[in-house]
Amino acid sequence: MAGLVPPGTTKRSEAAETKPMNDKLDYTNLPCPIPYEEINREALMSLRPECFEGMRFDFTKGLNQKFSLSHSVLMGPMTVPSQSPETIKIPTAHYEFGANFIDHPKLMLFGRVLTDGRLNARVKCDLTDNLTLKANAQLTNEPHMSHGMASFDYKGSDYRSQIQVGNGALLQASYIQSVTPHFSLGGEVFWAGQHRKSGISYAARFNTEKMVATGQVASTGMVALSYVQKLSEKVSLASDLMYNHMSRDVTASVGYDYVLRQSRLRGKIDSNGCTAAFLEERLSMGLKFILSAEMDHKKKDYKFGFGLAAGE
């Protein structure tokens, strides 16, 4: 009988039996998930382009490897609140001066001062290899409009946690855990002491090399679903669905993100009839041309903008 068995058959059979054991999932070596607050960042990249109205010019000058200055000019109309169904806009113009200090990746400092008196500041500091401090503040001349927030982010081997503290007695904590190499679950709780409100939310994220799907449910009645499909290295399609159980409002949108050699085009359209497109074209090294358009047919609100971004 031994002569009837082909040579190597026994070795192949043993290899076939041991292969499923070698492919068994190792739950002690899972990847670290992305932060809870960025769980749907791929969808937001396509569905929430930074559209603006009017003319914008940005200039950044690096003084050395760590320190740089920035200048921004924005001229365009500003929408004012009104009880009328029609949109009311008034012409405005702003100048913004900024200073940046980046000691990558340990320390990042950003400051902005506007002509209307607003001051914005952001800090990101890596206290240890796993613990990061983030803080941001906005100071204005208007009473009760200034605010600030600080957070501590801890990065584990297969999980992330965050604690945030803000003015108005705001407390917030989140946690996200990798369950498999492609699937993660998380949750968040908050307490706004000034308004006496609290809430809790849960989220799930499934991602592969070609797609990302996320879902979020909150005690406030909000349900958010998003899906991103990567068609190629240059083209991605995205969609999302927002449902408010309290007001029974439903909004769905689809968008795209197209990256070319010298430009990037993003756009979206939603169920309310609002369409938007955002184009970034690199004219040369250190010079970028920007086109922005947003049309809300339901509110008869149309926004068009163009700009230039120069600097290092």
XYZ file of C-alpha atoms in Angstrom:
312
model
C 0.000 0.000 0.000
C 2.896 2.338 0.706
C 3.995 1.996 -2.872
C 0.562 3.184 -4.084
C 0.825 6.536 -2.306
C 2.585 9.143 -4.509
C 5.688 10.736 -2.978
C 5.014 14.030 -1.198
C 1.286 13.373 -0.695
C 1.703 12.922 3.040
C 3.654 16.193 3.357
C 1.044 18.101 1.361
C -1.742 16.691 3.527
C 0.067 17.747 6.700
C 0.625 21.237 5.260
C -3.070 21.516 4.353
C -4.047 20.576 7.889
C -1.671 23.050 9.518
C -2.477 25.966 7.153
C -5.860 26.871 8.729
C -4.174 26.874 12.133
C -1.487 29.267 10.880
C -4.140 31.579 9.402
C -6.011 31.788 12.717
C -6.675 35.358 13.799
C -4.309 36.655 16.471
C -6.394 38.875 18.752
C -3.287 39.960 20.669
C -1.844 41.698 17.601
C -4.672 43.893 16.307
C -3.992 47.294 14.657
C -4.631 50.569 16.440
C -7.891 52.197 15.216
C -8.255 55.808 14.155
C -9.543 58.348 16.733
C -13.241 58.227 17.505
C -13.791 61.809 16.319
C -12.324 60.900 12.886
C -14.276 57.708 12.369
C -15.848 58.933 9.094
C -13.019 61.173 7.850
C -12.872 59.541 4.395
C -16.539 60.379 3.744
C -16.181 63.942 5.041
C -13.289 64.537 2.658
C -15.636 64.160 -0.331
C -18.984 65.204 1.149
C -17.848 68.295 3.106
C -15.533 70.324 0.851
C -14.350 73.639 2.311
C -16.438 75.839 0.027
C -16.259 79.623 0.309
C -17.720 82.659 -1.437
C -15.861 85.587 -2.939
C -12.107 85.988 -3.368
C -9.425 84.416 -1.178
C -5.656 84.781 -1.155
C -3.337 82.802 1.136
C 0.414 83.292 1.447
C 2.765 81.272 3.661
C 6.434 82.058 4.188
C 8.776 79.752 6.041
C 11.424 81.559 8.073
C 13.240 78.348 9.000
C 12.520 74.638 9.200
C 10.211 75.038 12.203
C 8.753 78.552 12.100
C 6.544 80.108 9.399
C 4.204 83.072 8.929
C 0.940 83.193 6.988
C -1.240 85.945 5.531
C -4.826 85.479 4.339
C -7.253 87.894 2.683
C -10.927 87.054 2.154
C -13.384 89.358 0.397
C -16.950 88.267 -0.120
C -20.520 88.480 1.176
C -21.592 87.153 4.560
C -25.016 85.645 5.241
C -26.948 87.302 8.074
C -29.807 85.676 10.020
C -33.249 86.667 8.824
C -36.856 85.561 9.292
C -37.417 85.993 5.591
C -37.187 82.859 3.404
C -34.793 84.738 1.128
C -31.070 84.805 1.878
C -29.699 88.210 2.941
C -25.987 88.928 2.450
C -23.767 91.881 3.257
C -20.299 92.557 1.799
C -17.373 91.903 4.128
C -13.572 91.722 4.013
C -11.143 90.136 6.468
C -7.394 89.938 6.877
C -5.822 87.153 8.918
C -2.273 86.954 10.222
C -0.909 83.656 11.419
C 2.205 82.175 13.003
C 3.088 78.483 12.999
C 5.710 76.562 14.941
C 6.090 72.892 14.025
C 8.644 70.677 15.710
C 7.366 67.531 14.001
C 6.038 65.330 15.436
C 6.414 66.343 19.088
C 5.057 69.906 19.175
C 2.777 71.990 16.935
C 1.642 75.574 17.662
C -0.766 77.565 15.485
C -2.016 81.119 16.032
C -4.371 83.334 14.010
C -5.438 86.971 14.489
C -8.247 88.540 12.420
C -9.073 92.181 11.829
C -12.464 91.776 13.532
C -10.713 91.042 16.833
C -10.899 87.262 16.889
C -7.916 85.245 18.090
C -7.571 81.523 17.375
C -4.905 79.296 18.900
C -4.206 75.552 18.677
C -1.651 73.385 20.450
C -0.678 69.748 19.896
C 2.016 68.272 22.121
C 3.147 64.654 22.467
C 3.789 64.236 26.201
C 4.889 60.614 25.705
C 4.876 58.139 22.831
C 1.275 57.229 23.717
C -0.164 60.362 25.375
C -0.964 63.557 23.429
C -2.255 66.901 24.660
C -4.463 68.979 22.355
C -5.883 72.417 23.112
C -7.686 75.094 21.123
C -9.197 78.443 22.026
C -11.082 81.255 20.326
C -11.244 84.696 21.914
C -13.597 87.425 20.655
C -14.776 90.882 21.688
C -18.375 89.653 21.847
C -19.574 88.634 25.310
C -20.078 84.913 25.986
C -18.691 83.968 22.550
C -15.147 83.010 23.579
C -14.499 79.342 24.188
C -11.684 76.906 24.819
C -11.172 73.164 24.988
C -8.394 70.782 26.012
C -8.129 67.024 25.478
C -5.848 64.149 26.383
C -5.537 61.370 23.794
C -4.088 57.996 24.738
C -3.028 55.572 22.010
C -2.811 51.895 22.954
C -1.702 48.942 20.879
C -5.239 48.177 19.642
C -7.387 50.963 21.147
C -7.653 54.733 21.626
C -9.228 56.798 24.381
C -9.823 60.521 24.784
C -10.960 62.896 27.544
C -12.044 66.453 26.703
C -12.718 69.412 29.002
C -14.198 72.691 27.774
C -15.712 75.908 29.044
C -19.363 75.807 29.983
C -18.655 72.750 32.187
C -18.291 70.521 29.142
C -16.957 67.015 29.813
C -16.533 64.415 27.102
C -14.930 60.965 26.932
C -14.587 58.463 24.082
C -13.120 55.016 23.531
C -12.633 52.917 20.392
C -11.362 49.330 20.207
C -10.237 47.144 17.298
C -12.248 43.905 17.320
C -10.681 42.412 14.181
C -8.007 43.748 11.790
C -10.770 45.481 9.778
C -13.547 46.097 12.323
C -13.633 48.467 15.311
C -16.273 49.534 17.845
C -16.417 52.636 20.012
C -18.528 54.852 22.228
C -18.704 58.401 23.529
C -20.377 60.182 26.460
C -20.674 63.909 27.168
C -22.056 66.260 29.802
C -22.747 69.948 29.165
C -23.180 71.378 32.634
C -24.108 74.885 31.492
C -27.064 73.601 29.462
C -27.791 70.594 31.693
C -27.593 68.170 28.787
C -25.968 64.778 28.492
C -25.751 62.096 25.828
C -24.141 58.886 24.700
C -23.321 57.559 21.257
C -22.023 54.332 19.726
C -20.092 53.828 16.504
C -18.811 51.022 14.302
C -16.267 51.109 11.484
C -15.346 48.478 8.898
C -12.523 49.199 6.480
C -10.482 47.377 3.855
C -8.075 48.567 1.179
C -11.007 49.317 -1.160
C -13.858 50.510 1.089
C -14.819 52.109 4.412
C -18.233 51.776 6.075
C -19.227 53.537 9.306
C -22.330 53.820 11.452
C -23.168 56.022 14.441
C -26.175 56.104 16.780
C -26.687 58.765 19.475
C -29.137 59.133 22.334
C -30.076 62.541 20.923
C -31.899 60.721 18.114
C -29.245 61.073 15.418
C -28.322 58.150 13.167
C -25.459 58.554 10.682
C -24.307 56.049 8.074
C -21.491 56.503 5.556
C -19.827 54.432 2.867
C -16.713 55.130 0.759
C -15.638 53.004 -2.209
C -12.161 53.402 -3.641
C -12.445 52.690 -7.372
C -8.753 53.278 -8.062
C -5.756 55.098 -6.658
C -7.201 58.376 -7.982
C -10.990 58.023 -7.747
C -13.205 57.527 -4.679
C -16.990 57.645 -4.315
C -18.772 58.416 -1.039
C -22.309 58.479 0.323
C -23.950 59.141 3.663
C -27.362 59.129 5.328
C -28.371 61.353 8.254
C -31.590 60.673 10.180
C -32.952 62.709 13.095
C -35.501 60.709 15.046
C -36.737 63.764 16.966
C -37.543 65.951 13.956
C -37.986 63.086 11.448
C -35.549 64.787 9.070
C -33.643 62.626 6.605
C -30.759 63.796 4.423
C -28.796 61.677 1.968
C -25.825 62.750 -0.127
C -23.347 61.306 -2.604
C -19.948 62.678 -3.523
C -16.682 62.025 -5.299
C -12.972 62.678 -4.856
C -10.853 62.711 -8.030
C -7.087 63.186 -7.682
C -5.140 64.044 -10.837
C -1.448 64.667 -11.335
C -1.717 68.446 -10.916
C -5.193 68.917 -9.428
C -7.849 67.542 -7.113
C -11.614 67.753 -7.662
C -14.225 67.080 -4.991
C -17.989 67.447 -5.127
C -21.310 66.316 -3.698
C -25.085 66.524 -4.125
C -27.676 65.906 -1.413
C -31.387 65.179 -1.190
C -32.171 68.834 -0.343
C -31.043 69.933 -3.796
C -27.714 71.371 -2.652
C -24.721 70.744 -4.907
C -21.085 71.687 -4.286
C -17.756 71.391 -6.083
C -14.224 72.263 -5.008
C -11.220 72.326 -7.368
C -7.551 72.709 -6.388
C -5.132 73.152 -9.321
C -1.384 73.334 -8.798
C -0.090 75.826 -11.319
C 3.561 75.521 -10.322
C 5.704 74.695 -7.333
C 4.304 76.670 -4.394
C 1.334 78.160 -6.294
C -2.188 76.727 -6.242
C -5.414 77.960 -7.869
C -8.758 77.277 -6.126
C -12.315 77.270 -7.468
C -15.362 76.813 -5.250
C -19.073 76.567 -6.038
C -22.125 75.733 -3.939
C -25.749 75.960 -5.074
C -28.795 75.501 -2.866
C -31.771 75.565 -5.232
C -34.300 75.150 -2.439
C -33.136 78.270 -0.564
C -32.050 80.060 -3.748
C -28.601 80.512 -2.256
C -25.676 80.448 -4.705
C -22.023 80.770 -3.684
C -19.043 81.048 -6.012
C -15.452 81.712 -5.067
C -11.946 81.661 -6.421
C -8.566 82.031 -4.812
C -4.812 81.615 -4.888
C -2.561 79.899 -2.361
C 1.130 80.699 -2.535
C 4.039 79.760 -0.366
C 5.987 76.818 0.938
